């Protein structure tokens, strides 16, 4: 395997990674907040009969094609399933220095649910969350991609807050099964935006799964590509195609992934393929995308808890295959029908927890 890696602390924020030169704001995480309905007869409205409201803070554009868009689409799906809720226009491209003010502006409006994209918000919202618990008890917060034990250790209260974590091993395994069954050269690639532990877990599961369905598959990776330079994604992929005959890619680097797709298309869109994430884009003018690993941040589940008066106490919502938090998107017609069927068989095993073991994933990770 070829690659570049340097581990950092347990759960560094994506914004911290950017500050170290790992990339720019396309990798925001999402935050969600809400409160119980009090005595309202309709769980979808407040005590005054008005719709409950949800807002989102994103450190990237809401249509960035990656992390920010994944959160925004999750929010829109949640609204579709909760038609009595009202979605406020998200605050986009919010800088670190403005993150607390962005959250406070929603608190001042007594917004029921505040969604902010990533664990970088956890590091700057502690005071806002604490003050809101006292002065605006109907306001609650949900922060995505956040480990309470690590990221919220200095919070004064978690009564009005929950977090969301995705099953990264499932995401990686889904991509790996597709890559392993679609590669003809037994050489696959991966681009990560930052040297985060989450990135390593995704890649380790990706390669382990590919090797399980097709023994002998080799992986090539870069974990320091950032999130904005599409030309870097193109150069990395071109080099791997020329030197290692890579014919399938999966990425975790937002705009950089677009460059990888360009290089794959130039090498031949009928023989070189990409697996997109975190939104489903196969067939939408994407010549090389054969499917997508999709994340739903379970904002709908947080809304349900708010309506029932069960939200808060620092609980963590798990976004995984059991609740639609992790899924495989639609296939392009470049995936043969028999391969699609083999993939579906493996997807069932992954969902049931019967495909990869922790030891198999750790065996790959230990080599990074």
PDB file of C-alpha atoms in Angstrom, residues 141-345:
ATOM      1  CA  UNK A 141     -28.782  21.217  20.329  1.00  0.00           C
ATOM      2  CA  UNK A 142     -27.599  18.197  18.367  1.00  0.00           C
ATOM      3  CA  UNK A 143     -23.995  18.102  17.126  1.00  0.00           C
ATOM      4  CA  UNK A 144     -23.047  15.573  14.468  1.00  0.00           C
ATOM      5  CA  UNK A 145     -19.803  13.617  14.202  1.00  0.00           C
ATOM      6  CA  UNK A 146     -19.219  14.281  17.889  1.00  0.00           C
ATOM      7  CA  UNK A 147     -18.087  11.926  20.638  1.00  0.00           C
ATOM      8  CA  UNK A 148     -19.442  13.263  23.954  1.00  0.00           C
ATOM      9  CA  UNK A 149     -16.674  11.668  26.012  1.00  0.00           C
ATOM     10  CA  UNK A 150     -14.005  13.432  23.978  1.00  0.00           C
ATOM     11  CA  UNK A 151     -15.571  16.538  22.457  1.00  0.00           C
ATOM     12  CA  UNK A 152     -17.957  17.592  25.241  1.00  0.00           C
ATOM     13  CA  UNK A 153     -15.817  16.941  28.303  1.00  0.00           C
ATOM     14  CA  UNK A 154     -15.793  20.634  29.300  1.00  0.00           C
ATOM     15  CA  UNK A 155     -19.543  21.243  28.872  1.00  0.00           C
ATOM     16  CA  UNK A 156     -21.367  22.466  31.971  1.00  0.00           C
ATOM     17  CA  UNK A 157     -24.602  20.754  30.965  1.00  0.00           C
ATOM     18  CA  UNK A 158     -25.758  18.204  28.410  1.00  0.00           C
ATOM     19  CA  UNK A 159     -29.420  18.420  29.373  1.00  0.00           C
ATOM     20  CA  UNK A 160     -30.347  20.220  26.147  1.00  0.00           C
ATOM     21  CA  UNK A 161     -27.922  18.434  23.816  1.00  0.00           C
ATOM     22  CA  UNK A 162     -27.432  15.238  21.846  1.00  0.00           C
ATOM     23  CA  UNK A 163     -24.875  14.095  19.295  1.00  0.00           C
ATOM     24  CA  UNK A 164     -24.847  11.896  16.201  1.00  0.00           C
ATOM     25  CA  UNK A 165     -22.171   9.405  15.209  1.00  0.00           C
ATOM     26  CA  UNK A 166     -22.156   7.326  12.026  1.00  0.00           C
ATOM     27  CA  UNK A 167     -21.046   3.735  11.698  1.00  0.00           C
ATOM     28  CA  UNK A 168     -17.869   4.374   9.726  1.00  0.00           C
ATOM     29  CA  UNK A 169     -17.066   0.692   9.391  1.00  0.00           C
ATOM     30  CA  UNK A 170     -20.368   0.119   7.602  1.00  0.00           C
ATOM     31  CA  UNK A 171     -19.722   2.997   5.182  1.00  0.00           C
ATOM     32  CA  UNK A 172     -16.257   1.707   4.394  1.00  0.00           C
ATOM     33  CA  UNK A 173     -17.444  -1.853   4.010  1.00  0.00           C
ATOM     34  CA  UNK A 174     -20.188  -0.860   1.554  1.00  0.00           C
ATOM     35  CA  UNK A 175     -17.696   1.030  -0.610  1.00  0.00           C
ATOM     36  CA  UNK A 176     -15.168  -1.770  -0.333  1.00  0.00           C
ATOM     37  CA  UNK A 177     -17.575  -4.454  -1.492  1.00  0.00           C
ATOM     38  CA  UNK A 178     -18.435  -2.395  -4.567  1.00  0.00           C
ATOM     39  CA  UNK A 179     -14.786  -1.621  -5.288  1.00  0.00           C
ATOM     40  CA  UNK A 180     -13.696  -5.210  -4.812  1.00  0.00           C
ATOM     41  CA  UNK A 181     -16.365  -6.568  -7.137  1.00  0.00           C
ATOM     42  CA  UNK A 182     -15.892  -3.891  -9.807  1.00  0.00           C
ATOM     43  CA  UNK A 183     -12.096  -3.665 -10.026  1.00  0.00           C
ATOM     44  CA  UNK A 184     -10.488  -5.513 -12.923  1.00  0.00           C
ATOM     45  CA  UNK A 185      -6.935  -4.623 -11.949  1.00  0.00           C
ATOM     46  CA  UNK A 186      -7.195  -5.425  -8.229  1.00  0.00           C
ATOM     47  CA  UNK A 187      -5.968  -1.909  -7.514  1.00  0.00           C
ATOM     48  CA  UNK A 188      -8.201   0.637  -5.772  1.00  0.00           C
ATOM     49  CA  UNK A 189      -7.683   4.134  -4.401  1.00  0.00           C
ATOM     50  CA  UNK A 190      -8.882   6.423  -1.632  1.00  0.00           C
ATOM     51  CA  UNK A 191      -8.470  10.147  -0.963  1.00  0.00           C
ATOM     52  CA  UNK A 192      -9.083  11.604   2.491  1.00  0.00           C
ATOM     53  CA  UNK A 193      -9.193  15.298   3.278  1.00  0.00           C
ATOM     54  CA  UNK A 194      -7.508  15.146   6.677  1.00  0.00           C
ATOM     55  CA  UNK A 195      -5.590  12.758   8.904  1.00  0.00           C
ATOM     56  CA  UNK A 196      -8.524  12.088  11.194  1.00  0.00           C
ATOM     57  CA  UNK A 197      -9.126   8.808  13.050  1.00  0.00           C
ATOM     58  CA  UNK A 198     -12.511   8.648  11.343  1.00  0.00           C
ATOM     59  CA  UNK A 199     -10.798   8.757   7.951  1.00  0.00           C
ATOM     60  CA  UNK A 200      -8.542   5.861   8.900  1.00  0.00           C
ATOM     61  CA  UNK A 201     -11.485   3.755  10.013  1.00  0.00           C
ATOM     62  CA  UNK A 202     -13.314   4.363   6.740  1.00  0.00           C
ATOM     63  CA  UNK A 203     -10.286   3.424   4.671  1.00  0.00           C
ATOM     64  CA  UNK A 204      -9.419   0.354   6.741  1.00  0.00           C
ATOM     65  CA  UNK A 205     -12.955  -1.015   6.373  1.00  0.00           C
ATOM     66  CA  UNK A 206     -12.927  -0.107   2.661  1.00  0.00           C
ATOM     67  CA  UNK A 207      -9.769  -2.081   1.903  1.00  0.00           C
ATOM     68  CA  UNK A 208     -10.630  -4.976   4.218  1.00  0.00           C
ATOM     69  CA  UNK A 209     -14.015  -5.396   2.514  1.00  0.00           C
ATOM     70  CA  UNK A 210     -12.521  -5.205  -0.977  1.00  0.00           C
ATOM     71  CA  UNK A 211      -9.945  -7.838  -0.079  1.00  0.00           C
ATOM     72  CA  UNK A 212     -12.619 -10.073   1.426  1.00  0.00           C
ATOM     73  CA  UNK A 213     -14.688 -10.231  -1.767  1.00  0.00           C
ATOM     74  CA  UNK A 214     -11.636 -10.215  -4.063  1.00  0.00           C
ATOM     75  CA  UNK A 215      -8.435 -11.520  -2.446  1.00  0.00           C
ATOM     76  CA  UNK A 216      -5.288  -9.768  -3.588  1.00  0.00           C
ATOM     77  CA  UNK A 217      -6.750  -6.277  -3.957  1.00  0.00           C
ATOM     78  CA  UNK A 218      -4.217  -3.540  -3.194  1.00  0.00           C
ATOM     79  CA  UNK A 219      -5.079  -0.129  -1.796  1.00  0.00           C
ATOM     80  CA  UNK A 220      -3.481   3.252  -2.499  1.00  0.00           C
ATOM     81  CA  UNK A 221      -4.304   6.261  -0.370  1.00  0.00           C
ATOM     82  CA  UNK A 222      -3.617   9.850   0.570  1.00  0.00           C
ATOM     83  CA  UNK A 223      -5.027  11.249   3.821  1.00  0.00           C
ATOM     84  CA  UNK A 224      -3.792  14.829   3.445  1.00  0.00           C
ATOM     85  CA  UNK A 225      -5.539  16.148   0.361  1.00  0.00           C
ATOM     86  CA  UNK A 226      -7.703  18.822   1.983  1.00  0.00           C
ATOM     87  CA  UNK A 227     -11.203  19.496   0.755  1.00  0.00           C
ATOM     88  CA  UNK A 228     -11.082  22.200  -1.900  1.00  0.00           C
ATOM     89  CA  UNK A 229      -8.363  21.509  -4.487  1.00  0.00           C
ATOM     90  CA  UNK A 230      -9.930  19.464  -7.279  1.00  0.00           C
ATOM     91  CA  UNK A 231      -6.697  19.630  -9.255  1.00  0.00           C
ATOM     92  CA  UNK A 232      -4.897  17.740  -6.476  1.00  0.00           C
ATOM     93  CA  UNK A 233      -7.500  15.000  -6.646  1.00  0.00           C
ATOM     94  CA  UNK A 234      -6.940  14.788 -10.380  1.00  0.00           C
ATOM     95  CA  UNK A 235      -3.151  14.594 -10.011  1.00  0.00           C
ATOM     96  CA  UNK A 236      -3.251  11.937  -7.311  1.00  0.00           C
ATOM     97  CA  UNK A 237      -5.634   9.784  -9.311  1.00  0.00           C
ATOM     98  CA  UNK A 238      -3.703  10.242 -12.554  1.00  0.00           C
ATOM     99  CA  UNK A 239      -0.511   9.139 -10.800  1.00  0.00           C
ATOM    100  CA  UNK A 240      -2.152   6.063  -9.300  1.00  0.00           C
ATOM    101  CA  UNK A 241      -3.668   5.088 -12.640  1.00  0.00           C
ATOM    102  CA  UNK A 242      -0.296   5.424 -14.375  1.00  0.00           C
ATOM    103  CA  UNK A 243       1.845   3.810 -11.691  1.00  0.00           C
ATOM    104  CA  UNK A 244      -0.513   1.323 -10.032  1.00  0.00           C
ATOM    105  CA  UNK A 245      -3.306   0.740 -12.561  1.00  0.00           C
ATOM    106  CA  UNK A 246      -5.983   1.938 -10.100  1.00  0.00           C
ATOM    107  CA  UNK A 247      -9.438   1.587 -11.645  1.00  0.00           C
ATOM    108  CA  UNK A 248     -11.836   2.248  -8.730  1.00  0.00           C
ATOM    109  CA  UNK A 249     -11.792   5.218  -6.335  1.00  0.00           C
ATOM    110  CA  UNK A 250     -13.672   6.187  -3.170  1.00  0.00           C
ATOM    111  CA  UNK A 251     -13.141   9.549  -1.508  1.00  0.00           C
ATOM    112  CA  UNK A 252     -13.753  11.537   1.644  1.00  0.00           C
ATOM    113  CA  UNK A 253     -12.501  14.924   0.471  1.00  0.00           C
ATOM    114  CA  UNK A 254     -15.464  16.849  -1.013  1.00  0.00           C
ATOM    115  CA  UNK A 255     -14.247  18.998  -3.946  1.00  0.00           C
ATOM    116  CA  UNK A 256     -11.030  16.986  -4.213  1.00  0.00           C
ATOM    117  CA  UNK A 257     -13.159  13.975  -5.117  1.00  0.00           C
ATOM    118  CA  UNK A 258     -14.446  15.875  -8.148  1.00  0.00           C
ATOM    119  CA  UNK A 259     -10.888  16.048  -9.467  1.00  0.00           C
ATOM    120  CA  UNK A 260     -10.492  12.310  -8.987  1.00  0.00           C
ATOM    121  CA  UNK A 261     -13.610  11.749 -11.085  1.00  0.00           C
ATOM    122  CA  UNK A 262     -12.220  13.931 -13.839  1.00  0.00           C
ATOM    123  CA  UNK A 263      -9.051  11.838 -13.954  1.00  0.00           C
ATOM    124  CA  UNK A 264     -11.040   8.610 -14.011  1.00  0.00           C
ATOM    125  CA  UNK A 265     -13.173   9.894 -16.875  1.00  0.00           C
ATOM    126  CA  UNK A 266     -10.099  10.889 -18.870  1.00  0.00           C
ATOM    127  CA  UNK A 267      -8.672   7.399 -18.334  1.00  0.00           C
ATOM    128  CA  UNK A 268     -11.889   5.867 -19.666  1.00  0.00           C
ATOM    129  CA  UNK A 269     -15.306   6.098 -18.035  1.00  0.00           C
ATOM    130  CA  UNK A 270     -16.201   2.564 -19.108  1.00  0.00           C
ATOM    131  CA  UNK A 271     -13.270   1.030 -17.261  1.00  0.00           C
ATOM    132  CA  UNK A 272     -12.514   3.472 -14.421  1.00  0.00           C
ATOM    133  CA  UNK A 273     -15.085   4.023 -11.699  1.00  0.00           C
ATOM    134  CA  UNK A 274     -15.842   6.179  -8.671  1.00  0.00           C
ATOM    135  CA  UNK A 275     -17.939   5.544  -5.572  1.00  0.00           C
ATOM    136  CA  UNK A 276     -19.338   8.857  -4.346  1.00  0.00           C
ATOM    137  CA  UNK A 277     -20.173   9.964  -0.796  1.00  0.00           C
ATOM    138  CA  UNK A 278     -22.017  11.221   1.244  1.00  0.00           C
ATOM    139  CA  UNK A 279     -24.853  12.009  -1.203  1.00  0.00           C
ATOM    140  CA  UNK A 280     -26.418   9.885  -3.926  1.00  0.00           C
ATOM    141  CA  UNK A 281     -25.245  11.249  -7.286  1.00  0.00           C
ATOM    142  CA  UNK A 282     -24.971   8.228  -9.586  1.00  0.00           C
ATOM    143  CA  UNK A 283     -26.584   8.913 -12.947  1.00  0.00           C
ATOM    144  CA  UNK A 284     -26.687  12.682 -12.512  1.00  0.00           C
ATOM    145  CA  UNK A 285     -24.271  13.558 -15.286  1.00  0.00           C
ATOM    146  CA  UNK A 286     -21.525  11.671 -13.461  1.00  0.00           C
ATOM    147  CA  UNK A 287     -19.847   9.517 -16.068  1.00  0.00           C
ATOM    148  CA  UNK A 288     -17.711   7.502 -13.661  1.00  0.00           C
ATOM    149  CA  UNK A 289     -19.892   7.294 -10.531  1.00  0.00           C
ATOM    150  CA  UNK A 290     -21.296   3.781 -10.221  1.00  0.00           C
ATOM    151  CA  UNK A 291     -22.964   4.188  -6.821  1.00  0.00           C
ATOM    152  CA  UNK A 292     -22.705   6.225  -3.611  1.00  0.00           C
ATOM    153  CA  UNK A 293     -22.330   5.595   0.094  1.00  0.00           C
ATOM    154  CA  UNK A 294     -25.014   7.816   1.607  1.00  0.00           C
ATOM    155  CA  UNK A 295     -25.206   9.309   5.105  1.00  0.00           C
ATOM    156  CA  UNK A 296     -28.389  10.505   6.751  1.00  0.00           C
ATOM    157  CA  UNK A 297     -27.680  12.372   9.983  1.00  0.00           C
ATOM    158  CA  UNK A 298     -30.956  11.255  11.606  1.00  0.00           C
ATOM    159  CA  UNK A 299     -32.297  14.720  12.228  1.00  0.00           C
ATOM    160  CA  UNK A 300     -35.716  13.123  11.905  1.00  0.00           C
ATOM    161  CA  UNK A 301     -34.998  10.939  14.927  1.00  0.00           C
ATOM    162  CA  UNK A 302     -34.043  13.993  16.971  1.00  0.00           C
ATOM    163  CA  UNK A 303     -37.302  15.670  15.923  1.00  0.00           C
ATOM    164  CA  UNK A 304     -39.241  12.627  17.070  1.00  0.00           C
ATOM    165  CA  UNK A 305     -37.506  12.723  20.451  1.00  0.00           C
ATOM    166  CA  UNK A 306     -38.286  16.425  20.821  1.00  0.00           C
ATOM    167  CA  UNK A 307     -41.963  15.843  20.076  1.00  0.00           C
ATOM    168  CA  UNK A 308     -42.068  13.091  22.707  1.00  0.00           C
ATOM    169  CA  UNK A 309     -40.173  15.163  25.272  1.00  0.00           C
ATOM    170  CA  UNK A 310     -37.336  12.620  25.271  1.00  0.00           C
ATOM    171  CA  UNK A 311     -34.518  14.687  23.750  1.00  0.00           C
ATOM    172  CA  UNK A 312     -31.330  15.573  25.608  1.00  0.00           C
ATOM    173  CA  UNK A 313     -29.109  14.315  28.443  1.00  0.00           C
ATOM    174  CA  UNK A 314     -26.106  14.032  26.144  1.00  0.00           C
ATOM    175  CA  UNK A 315     -27.388  10.949  24.343  1.00  0.00           C
ATOM    176  CA  UNK A 316     -25.784   9.827  21.101  1.00  0.00           C
ATOM    177  CA  UNK A 317     -27.888   8.904  18.092  1.00  0.00           C
ATOM    178  CA  UNK A 318     -26.257   6.198  16.005  1.00  0.00           C
ATOM    179  CA  UNK A 319     -26.627   6.656  12.247  1.00  0.00           C
ATOM    180  CA  UNK A 320     -26.240   3.199  10.768  1.00  0.00           C
ATOM    181  CA  UNK A 321     -27.824   0.751   8.365  1.00  0.00           C
ATOM    182  CA  UNK A 322     -30.490  -0.306  10.865  1.00  0.00           C
ATOM    183  CA  UNK A 323     -32.162   3.115  10.837  1.00  0.00           C
ATOM    184  CA  UNK A 324     -31.268   4.417   7.373  1.00  0.00           C
ATOM    185  CA  UNK A 325     -28.330   6.465   8.609  1.00  0.00           C
ATOM    186  CA  UNK A 326     -25.978   4.551   6.310  1.00  0.00           C
ATOM    187  CA  UNK A 327     -27.028   3.174   2.930  1.00  0.00           C
ATOM    188  CA  UNK A 328     -25.853   2.397  -0.565  1.00  0.00           C
ATOM    189  CA  UNK A 329     -27.297   4.611  -3.278  1.00  0.00           C
ATOM    190  CA  UNK A 330     -28.612   3.674  -6.686  1.00  0.00           C
ATOM    191  CA  UNK A 331     -26.413   1.841  -9.215  1.00  0.00           C
ATOM    192  CA  UNK A 332     -25.431   3.183 -12.595  1.00  0.00           C
ATOM    193  CA  UNK A 333     -25.979   0.932 -15.596  1.00  0.00           C
ATOM    194  CA  UNK A 334     -22.228   0.266 -15.630  1.00  0.00           C
ATOM    195  CA  UNK A 335     -22.662  -2.168 -12.746  1.00  0.00           C
ATOM    196  CA  UNK A 336     -23.752  -5.482 -14.316  1.00  0.00           C
ATOM    197  CA  UNK A 337     -26.919  -7.070 -12.976  1.00  0.00           C
ATOM    198  CA  UNK A 338     -25.082 -10.093 -11.600  1.00  0.00           C
ATOM    199  CA  UNK A 339     -22.609  -7.858  -9.769  1.00  0.00           C
ATOM    200  CA  UNK A 340     -25.467  -5.802  -8.349  1.00  0.00           C
ATOM    201  CA  UNK A 341     -26.951  -9.000  -6.952  1.00  0.00           C
ATOM    202  CA  UNK A 342     -23.625 -10.012  -5.374  1.00  0.00           C
ATOM    203  CA  UNK A 343     -23.340  -6.561  -3.822  1.00  0.00           C
ATOM    204  CA  UNK A 344     -26.839  -6.802  -2.376  1.00  0.00           C
ATOM    205  CA  UNK A 345     -25.960 -10.147  -0.796  1.00  0.00           C
TER     206      UNK A 345
END
